[in-house]
PDB file of C-alpha atoms and ligand atoms in Angstrom:
ATOM      1  CA  MET A   1     -59.805   8.608-144.301  1.00 81.00           C
ATOM      2  CA  THR A   2     -56.619   8.255-143.205  1.00 94.00           C
ATOM      3  CA  ARG A   3     -57.036   6.302-140.423  1.00 97.00           C
ATOM      4  CA  GLY A   4     -55.373   8.256-136.841  1.00 98.00           C
ATOM      5  CA  LYS A   5     -52.380   6.925-135.017  1.00 98.00           C
ATOM      6  CA  PHE A   6     -52.440   6.014-131.630  1.00 98.00           C
ATOM      7  CA  ILE A   7     -49.829   6.352-129.055  1.00 98.00           C
ATOM      8  CA  ALA A   8     -49.397   5.597-125.869  1.00 98.00           C
ATOM      9  CA  LEU A   9     -47.538   7.258-122.744  1.00 98.00           C
ATOM     10  CA  GLU A  10     -46.268   3.692-120.041  1.00 98.00           C
ATOM     11  CA  GLY A  11     -43.858   4.214-117.304  1.00 97.00           C
ATOM     12  CA  GLY A  12     -44.391   3.663-113.711  1.00 94.00           C
ATOM     13  CA  GLU A  13     -45.694   6.255-110.760  1.00 91.00           C
ATOM     14  CA  GLY A  14     -44.397  10.150-111.275  1.00 89.00           C
ATOM     15  CA  THR A  15     -42.344   9.563-114.229  1.00 94.00           C
ATOM     16  CA  GLY A  16     -44.401  12.213-116.032  1.00 94.00           C
ATOM     17  CA  LYS A  17     -46.327  10.678-118.582  1.00 96.00           C
ATOM     18  CA  SER A  18     -49.600  12.943-117.706  1.00 96.00           C
ATOM     19  CA  THR A  19     -47.432  16.117-118.341  1.00 97.00           C
ATOM     20  CA  GLN A  20     -46.024  14.842-121.324  1.00 98.00           C
ATOM     21  CA  ALA A  21     -49.001  13.678-123.058  1.00 98.00           C
ATOM     22  CA  LYS A  22     -50.798  16.678-122.665  1.00 98.00           C
ATOM     23  CA  LEU A  23     -48.129  18.480-124.384  1.00 98.00           C
ATOM     24  CA  LEU A  24     -48.297  16.267-126.961  1.00 98.00           C
ATOM     25  CA  VAL A  25     -51.590  16.614-127.175  1.00 98.00           C
ATOM     26  CA  GLY A  26     -50.550  20.785-127.910  1.00 98.00           C
ATOM     27  CA  ALA A  27     -47.534  20.257-130.104  1.00 98.00           C
ATOM     28  CA  LEU A  28     -50.146  18.303-132.646  1.00 98.00           C
ATOM     29  CA  THR A  29     -52.685  20.111-132.464  1.00 98.00           C
ATOM     30  CA  GLU A  30     -50.900  22.762-133.256  1.00 97.00           C
ATOM     31  CA  ARG A  31     -48.993  21.362-136.043  1.00 97.00           C
ATOM     32  CA  GLY A  32     -52.686  20.901-137.977  1.00 97.00           C
ATOM     33  CA  ILE A  33     -53.265  17.622-136.251  1.00 98.00           C
ATOM     34  CA  GLN A  34     -56.424  16.862-135.659  1.00 98.00           C
ATOM     35  CA  ALA A  35     -55.528  14.582-131.817  1.00 98.00           C
ATOM     36  CA  ILE A  36     -57.612  14.022-128.483  1.00 98.00           C
ATOM     37  CA  LEU A  37     -55.786  13.219-125.410  1.00 98.00           C
ATOM     38  CA  THR A  38     -57.032   9.762-122.967  1.00 98.00           C
ATOM     39  CA  ARG A  39     -56.032   7.644-119.546  1.00 98.00           C
ATOM     40  CA  GLU A  40     -56.406   4.463-118.440  1.00 98.00           C
ATOM     41  CA  PRO A  41     -57.670   3.462-116.482  1.00 98.00           C
ATOM     42  CA  GLY A  42     -60.812   5.290-117.165  1.00 98.00           C
ATOM     43  CA  GLY A  43     -62.188   7.360-121.078  1.00 98.00           C
ATOM     44  CA  THR A  44     -65.093   5.981-121.455  1.00 98.00           C
ATOM     45  CA  VAL A  45     -67.792   6.395-118.457  1.00 98.00           C
ATOM     46  CA  GLY A  46     -67.703   3.128-117.423  1.00 98.00           C
ATOM     47  CA  ALA A  47     -64.065   2.522-117.813  1.00 98.00           C
ATOM     48  CA  GLU A  48     -63.991   5.556-114.992  1.00 98.00           C
ATOM     49  CA  ALA A  49     -66.257   3.049-113.180  1.00 98.00           C
ATOM     50  CA  ILE A  50     -64.185   0.819-113.210  1.00 98.00           C
ATOM     51  CA  ARG A  51     -60.725   2.908-112.585  1.00 98.00           C
ATOM     52  CA  LYS A  52     -62.450   4.104-109.374  1.00 98.00           C
ATOM     53  CA  LEU A  53     -63.702   0.587-108.118  1.00 98.00           C
ATOM     54  CA  LEU A  54     -59.363  -0.499-109.338  1.00 98.00           C
ATOM     55  CA  LEU A  55     -57.951   2.871-106.935  1.00 97.00           C
ATOM     56  CA  ASP A  56     -60.116   2.326-104.572  1.00 96.00           C
ATOM     57  CA  PRO A  57     -61.123  -0.750-103.745  1.00 96.00           C
ATOM     58  CA  PRO A  58     -63.629  -1.952-100.988  1.00 94.00           C
ATOM     59  CA  GLY A  59     -63.349  -4.137 -98.471  1.00 94.00           C
ATOM     60  CA  GLU A  60     -60.371  -6.301 -98.848  1.00 94.00           C
ATOM     61  CA  GLY A  61     -59.227  -5.496-102.301  1.00 95.00           C
ATOM     62  CA  TRP A  62     -58.159  -6.891-105.108  1.00 97.00           C
ATOM     63  CA  GLY A  63     -56.239 -10.316-106.067  1.00 97.00           C
ATOM     64  CA  HIS A  64     -53.867 -10.331-108.932  1.00 98.00           C
ATOM     65  CA  ARG A  65     -55.661 -11.910-110.832  1.00 98.00           C
ATOM     66  CA  ALA A  66     -59.232  -9.880-110.682  1.00 98.00           C
ATOM     67  CA  GLU A  67     -57.277  -7.031-110.579  1.00 98.00           C
ATOM     68  CA  ALA A  68     -55.940  -7.917-114.605  1.00 98.00           C
ATOM     69  CA  LEU A  69     -59.445  -8.872-115.491  1.00 98.00           C
ATOM     70  CA  LEU A  70     -60.485  -5.081-115.243  1.00 98.00           C
ATOM     71  CA  PHE A  71     -58.118  -3.699-116.867  1.00 98.00           C
ATOM     72  CA  ALA A  72     -58.897  -5.695-119.296  1.00 99.00           C
ATOM     73  CA  ALA A  73     -62.454  -5.169-119.003  1.00 98.00           C
ATOM     74  CA  ALA A  74     -61.815  -1.134-118.960  1.00 99.00           C
ATOM     75  CA  ARG A  75     -59.775  -0.963-121.373  1.00 99.00           C
ATOM     76  CA  SER A  76     -62.126  -2.865-123.729  1.00 99.00           C
ATOM     77  CA  ASP A  77     -65.020  -0.681-123.453  1.00 99.00           C
ATOM     78  CA  HIS A  78     -62.082   2.500-123.514  1.00 99.00           C
ATOM     79  CA  VAL A  79     -61.424   1.044-126.970  1.00 99.00           C
ATOM     80  CA  GLU A  80     -64.479  -0.073-128.361  1.00 98.00           C
ATOM     81  CA  ARG A  81     -66.540   3.453-127.461  1.00 98.00           C
ATOM     82  CA  LEU A  82     -63.608   6.109-127.968  1.00 98.00           C
ATOM     83  CA  ILE A  83     -60.367   4.742-129.316  1.00 99.00           C
ATOM     84  CA  GLU A  84     -61.349   2.716-132.238  1.00 98.00           C
ATOM     85  CA  PRO A  85     -63.614   5.245-133.128  1.00 98.00           C
ATOM     86  CA  ALA A  86     -61.873   8.453-133.143  1.00 98.00           C
ATOM     87  CA  LEU A  87     -58.458   6.338-135.524  1.00 98.00           C
ATOM     88  CA  ASN A  88     -60.948   5.319-137.668  1.00 98.00           C
ATOM     89  CA  ALA A  89     -62.196   8.915-137.784  1.00 98.00           C
ATOM     90  CA  GLY A  90     -58.866   9.976-138.522  1.00 98.00           C
ATOM     91  CA  THR A  91     -58.253  11.561-135.223  1.00 98.00           C
ATOM     92  CA  TRP A  92     -55.066  10.560-133.515  1.00 98.00           C
ATOM     93  CA  VAL A  93     -55.285   8.856-130.049  1.00 99.00           C
ATOM     94  CA  ILE A  94     -52.556  10.066-127.032  1.00 98.00           C
ATOM     95  CA  THR A  95     -53.272   7.357-124.367  1.00 98.00           C
ATOM     96  CA  ASP A  96     -51.726   8.371-120.584  1.00 98.00           C
ATOM     97  CA  ARG A  97     -51.232   4.330-120.039  1.00 98.00           C
ATOM     98  CA  TYR A  98     -52.388   1.299-121.661  1.00 98.00           C
ATOM     99  CA  LEU A  99     -51.785  -2.596-122.547  1.00 98.00           C
ATOM    100  CA  ASP A 100     -48.953  -2.207-121.022  1.00 98.00           C
ATOM    101  CA  SER A 101     -49.491  -1.351-117.827  1.00 98.00           C
ATOM    102  CA  SER A 102     -51.467  -4.666-117.712  1.00 98.00           C
ATOM    103  CA  ARG A 103     -47.983  -6.294-118.862  1.00 98.00           C
ATOM    104  CA  ALA A 104     -46.132  -4.716-116.061  1.00 98.00           C
ATOM    105  CA  TYR A 105     -48.544  -4.035-112.941  1.00 98.00           C
ATOM    106  CA  GLN A 106     -50.264  -7.007-113.351  1.00 98.00           C
ATOM    107  CA  GLY A 107     -48.347  -9.046-115.761  1.00 98.00           C
ATOM    108  CA  GLY A 108     -44.678  -8.757-114.280  1.00 98.00           C
ATOM    109  CA  ALA A 109     -45.003  -7.608-111.259  1.00 98.00           C
ATOM    110  CA  GLY A 110     -47.916  -9.300-110.178  1.00 98.00           C
ATOM    111  CA  GLY A 111     -47.329 -12.822-111.457  1.00 98.00           C
ATOM    112  CA  VAL A 112     -50.129 -12.851-113.861  1.00 98.00           C
ATOM    113  CA  GLY A 113     -47.504 -13.715-116.488  1.00 98.00           C
ATOM    114  CA  ASP A 114     -47.406 -11.609-120.371  1.00 98.00           C
ATOM    115  CA  SER A 115     -49.026 -14.748-122.266  1.00 98.00           C
ATOM    116  CA  SER A 116     -52.284 -14.283-120.039  1.00 98.00           C
ATOM    117  CA  ILE A 117     -52.435 -10.571-120.309  1.00 98.00           C
ATOM    118  CA  LEU A 118     -51.919 -10.883-124.230  1.00 98.00           C
ATOM    119  CA  GLN A 119     -55.056 -13.592-124.103  1.00 98.00           C
ATOM    120  CA  LEU A 120     -57.224 -11.335-122.349  1.00 98.00           C
ATOM    121  CA  HIS A 121     -56.354  -8.187-124.439  1.00 98.00           C
ATOM    122  CA  ASP A 122     -57.341 -10.326-127.288  1.00 98.00           C
ATOM    123  CA  ILE A 123     -59.865 -11.399-125.867  1.00 98.00           C
ATOM    124  CA  GLY A 124     -61.692  -7.700-124.707  1.00 98.00           C
ATOM    125  CA  SER A 125     -59.785  -5.259-127.382  1.00 98.00           C
ATOM    126  CA  LYS A 126     -58.936  -7.504-129.722  1.00 98.00           C
ATOM    127  CA  GLY A 127     -55.498  -6.581-129.503  1.00 98.00           C
ATOM    128  CA  LEU A 128     -55.127  -3.710-130.243  1.00 98.00           C
ATOM    129  CA  ARG A 129     -51.828  -2.707-129.737  1.00 98.00           C
ATOM    130  CA  PRO A 130     -50.357   1.511-130.448  1.00 98.00           C
ATOM    131  CA  ASP A 131     -48.852   2.463-134.146  1.00 98.00           C
ATOM    132  CA  MET A 132     -45.712   4.022-130.685  1.00 98.00           C
ATOM    133  CA  THR A 133     -45.386   2.963-126.989  1.00 98.00           C
ATOM    134  CA  LEU A 134     -42.914   5.513-125.570  1.00 98.00           C
ATOM    135  CA  LEU A 135     -42.136   4.360-122.347  1.00 98.00           C
ATOM    136  CA  ILE A 136     -40.665   7.274-120.143  1.00 98.00           C
ATOM    137  CA  GLU A 137     -37.247   5.668-118.274  1.00 96.00           C
ATOM    138  CA  VAL A 138     -36.313   7.962-114.894  1.00 94.00           C
ATOM    139  CA  SER A 139     -34.296   7.009-112.315  1.00 90.00           C
ATOM    140  CA  PRO A 140     -35.641   5.307-108.756  1.00 84.00           C
ATOM    141  CA  GLU A 141     -34.331   8.342-106.529  1.00 85.00           C
ATOM    142  CA  THR A 142     -36.177  11.200-108.776  1.00 84.00           C
ATOM    143  CA  VAL A 143     -39.466   9.393-108.654  1.00 83.00           C
ATOM    144  CA  ALA A 144     -39.609   9.295-104.969  1.00 80.00           C
ATOM    145  CA  GLU A 145     -38.748  12.571-104.612  1.00 83.00           C
ATOM    146  CA  ARG A 146     -41.623  13.852-106.981  1.00 81.00           C
ATOM    147  CA  LEU A 147     -44.280  10.946-105.287  1.00 80.00           C
ATOM    148  CA  ALA A 148     -43.223  12.551-101.989  1.00 80.00           C
ATOM    149  CA  GLN A 149     -44.701  15.725-103.899  1.00 82.00           C
ATOM    150  CA  ARG A 150     -46.899  14.537-105.229  1.00 77.00           C
ATOM    151  CA  ASP A 151     -48.701  11.871-103.692  1.00 74.00           C
ATOM    152  CA  GLY A 152     -47.519  12.955-100.168  1.00 73.00           C
ATOM    153  CA  ALA A 153     -49.493   9.762 -97.819  1.00 70.00           C
ATOM    154  CA  ASP A 154     -52.138  10.069-100.283  1.00 79.00           C
ATOM    155  CA  SER A 155     -51.102   7.288-102.547  1.00 86.00           C
ATOM    156  CA  ASP A 156     -53.949   4.891-104.598  1.00 93.00           C
ATOM    157  CA  ALA A 157     -54.219   1.387-104.017  1.00 93.00           C
ATOM    158  CA  ILE A 158     -52.187   0.295-106.642  1.00 95.00           C
ATOM    159  CA  GLY A 159     -49.539   3.633-106.334  1.00 93.00           C
ATOM    160  CA  GLY A 160     -48.454   2.647-102.918  1.00 92.00           C
ATOM    161  CA  ARG A 161     -47.274  -1.039-103.210  1.00 94.00           C
ATOM    162  CA  SER A 162     -43.865  -1.815-101.671  1.00 92.00           C
ATOM    163  CA  ALA A 163     -40.336  -0.897-103.191  1.00 90.00           C
ATOM    164  CA  ALA A 164     -40.045  -4.447-104.374  1.00 93.00           C
ATOM    165  CA  TYR A 165     -43.574  -4.443-106.598  1.00 95.00           C
ATOM    166  CA  HIS A 166     -42.764  -1.405-108.596  1.00 94.00           C
ATOM    167  CA  GLY A 167     -39.446  -2.269-109.229  1.00 93.00           C
ATOM    168  CA  ASP A 168     -40.892  -4.935-110.766  1.00 96.00           C
ATOM    169  CA  VAL A 169     -43.342  -2.580-112.773  1.00 96.00           C
ATOM    170  CA  ALA A 170     -39.744  -1.297-114.090  1.00 95.00           C
ATOM    171  CA  ARG A 171     -38.052  -4.627-114.947  1.00 96.00           C
ATOM    172  CA  THR A 172     -40.915  -5.370-116.242  1.00 97.00           C
ATOM    173  CA  PHE A 173     -41.485  -2.600-118.615  1.00 97.00           C
ATOM    174  CA  ARG A 174     -37.668  -2.367-119.674  1.00 96.00           C
ATOM    175  CA  GLN A 175     -37.980  -6.257-121.001  1.00 97.00           C
ATOM    176  CA  ILE A 176     -41.482  -5.401-122.643  1.00 97.00           C
ATOM    177  CA  SER A 177     -39.105  -2.578-124.277  1.00 96.00           C
ATOM    178  CA  GLN A 178     -36.372  -5.292-125.568  1.00 96.00           C
ATOM    179  CA  GLN A 179     -38.754  -7.354-126.938  1.00 94.00           C
ATOM    180  CA  ASP A 180     -40.268  -4.809-129.766  1.00 90.00           C
ATOM    181  CA  PRO A 181     -38.095  -2.267-130.345  1.00 89.00           C
ATOM    182  CA  ARG A 182     -39.529  -1.535-133.654  1.00 90.00           C
ATOM    183  CA  THR A 183     -42.494   0.194-131.347  1.00 93.00           C
ATOM    184  CA  PHE A 184     -40.936   0.818-128.329  1.00 96.00           C
ATOM    185  CA  SER A 185     -39.434   4.156-128.094  1.00 97.00           C
ATOM    186  CA  LEU A 186     -37.184   4.491-124.351  1.00 97.00           C
ATOM    187  CA  ILE A 187     -36.976   8.065-123.384  1.00 98.00           C
ATOM    188  CA  ASP A 188     -35.001   9.389-121.162  1.00 97.00           C
ATOM    189  CA  GLY A 189     -37.127  10.925-118.136  1.00 97.00           C
ATOM    190  CA  ASN A 190     -34.451  12.685-116.680  1.00 95.00           C
ATOM    191  CA  ALA A 191     -34.471  16.318-117.430  1.00 95.00           C
ATOM    192  CA  ASP A 192     -36.358  19.292-116.975  1.00 96.00           C
ATOM    193  CA  ILE A 193     -39.649  19.129-119.449  1.00 97.00           C
ATOM    194  CA  GLU A 194     -39.153  20.726-122.229  1.00 98.00           C
ATOM    195  CA  THR A 195     -36.574  18.754-122.943  1.00 98.00           C
ATOM    196  CA  VAL A 196     -38.366  15.673-122.027  1.00 98.00           C
ATOM    197  CA  HIS A 197     -41.435  17.670-125.005  1.00 98.00           C
ATOM    198  CA  SER A 198     -38.684  17.843-127.627  1.00 98.00           C
ATOM    199  CA  ARG A 199     -37.291  14.108-126.750  1.00 98.00           C
ATOM    200  CA  ILE A 200     -40.413  12.895-127.691  1.00 98.00           C
ATOM    201  CA  LEU A 201     -41.185  14.948-130.243  1.00 98.00           C
ATOM    202  CA  GLU A 202     -37.853  13.384-132.389  1.00 97.00           C
ATOM    203  CA  ALA A 203     -39.190   9.821-131.685  1.00 97.00           C
ATOM    204  CA  ILE A 204     -42.889  10.516-132.999  1.00 98.00           C
ATOM    205  CA  SER A 205     -41.239  12.039-136.074  1.00 96.00           C
ATOM    206  CA  PRO A 206     -41.783   8.507-138.832  1.00 95.00           C
ATOM    207  CA  LEU A 207     -44.937   9.376-137.503  1.00 96.00           C
ATOM    208  CA  LEU A 208     -45.653  12.801-138.102  1.00 92.00           C
ATOM    209  CA  GLY A 209     -43.861  11.861-141.778  1.00 82.00           C
ATOM    210  CA  GLU A 210     -46.545   8.849-143.080  1.00 67.00           C
ATOM    211  CA  SER A 211     -49.519  11.808-141.609  1.00 54.00           C
ATOM    212  CA  ASP A 212     -48.608  14.271-144.817  1.00 50.00           C
TER     213      ASP A 212
HETATM  214  P1  TYD B 301     -52.835   6.875-111.944  1.00 77.22           P
HETATM  215  O1  TYD B 301     -53.172   8.308-110.616  1.00 77.22           O
HETATM  216  O2  TYD B 301     -53.111   7.121-112.853  1.00 77.22           O
HETATM  217  O3  TYD B 301     -50.614   6.930-112.290  1.00 77.22           O
HETATM  218  P2  TYD B 301     -50.274   7.194-112.277  1.00 77.22           P
HETATM  219  O4  TYD B 301     -50.299   8.747-112.319  1.00 77.22           O
HETATM  220  O5  TYD B 301     -48.621   6.788-111.741  1.00 77.22           O
HETATM  221  O6  TYD B 301     -50.682   6.979-113.912  1.00 77.22           O
HETATM  222  O7  TYD B 301     -53.627   5.458-111.759  1.00 77.22           O
HETATM  223  C1  TYD B 301     -53.179   4.329-112.040  1.00 77.22           C
HETATM  224  C2  TYD B 301     -52.634   3.088-112.110  1.00 77.22           C
HETATM  225  O8  TYD B 301     -53.135   2.442-112.268  1.00 77.22           O
HETATM  226  C3  TYD B 301     -50.744   3.508-111.459  1.00 77.22           C
HETATM  227  O9  TYD B 301     -50.163   3.188-110.076  1.00 77.22           O
HETATM  228  C4  TYD B 301     -50.868   2.334-112.746  1.00 77.22           C
HETATM  229  C5  TYD B 301     -52.267   1.035-112.676  1.00 77.22           C
HETATM  230  N1  TYD B 301     -52.292   0.412-113.429  1.00 77.22           N
HETATM  231  C6  TYD B 301     -52.142  -0.851-113.678  1.00 77.22           C
HETATM  232  O10 TYD B 301     -52.063  -1.392-112.486  1.00 77.22           O
HETATM  233  N2  TYD B 301     -52.774  -1.823-114.593  1.00 77.22           N
HETATM  234  C7  TYD B 301     -53.109  -0.945-115.723  1.00 77.22           C
HETATM  235  O11 TYD B 301     -53.261  -1.545-116.805  1.00 77.22           O
HETATM  236  C8  TYD B 301     -53.460   0.367-115.965  1.00 77.22           C
HETATM  237  C9  TYD B 301     -54.048   0.716-116.929  1.00 77.22           C
HETATM  238  C10 TYD B 301     -52.652   1.013-114.945  1.00 77.22           C
END
């Protein structure tokens, strides 16, 4: 049995990851590839319970370190119960956010540090990395417009943080992608949905070749 491919979509708020992740799963399925769509934080019953704690925190909210541990715990359950079994069964896994969100939001913008996030990932998820990470980048002006439409004044505990925090998130994503250009693909998200979708299909085409 050939192991399935593992693809993560990453980027800041309002970059179109969720829409593109759905379209990608549809396109793979049409090609006869068995593929599932999942998300972080979440994807399993336990991880979805942790998601609620993270995005709608009790009391005064989490510090960046506690937050990093909770994301790592949610990811551990997600990898062990859903992602690994699916990949082993030959199914492709498309996830809306994964490890690099922790590196950008908690590691970089939150100040926890990249090596600590990677250590947590080794402990929680045996260091499992995607075959390819698609980093969708959109201009700050477009993001502001999309978020005003999508969330209004209703953003969650992390989405609602300052513009400076989200600027640090975007910078850290960019740095991480430059460290490992082999598995990262930068996708220009400043276009209509169909155009961005075709950019994504082009980026993953080397993986399609390998699965023939
Ligand atoms: P979600 O509603 O899924 O956001 P979006 O639609 O923007 O992807 O909420 C996920 C939030 O959690 C988002 O603000 C990013 C944040 N996050 C982290 O801070 N660290 C992580 O490791 C992950 C997976 C998400």
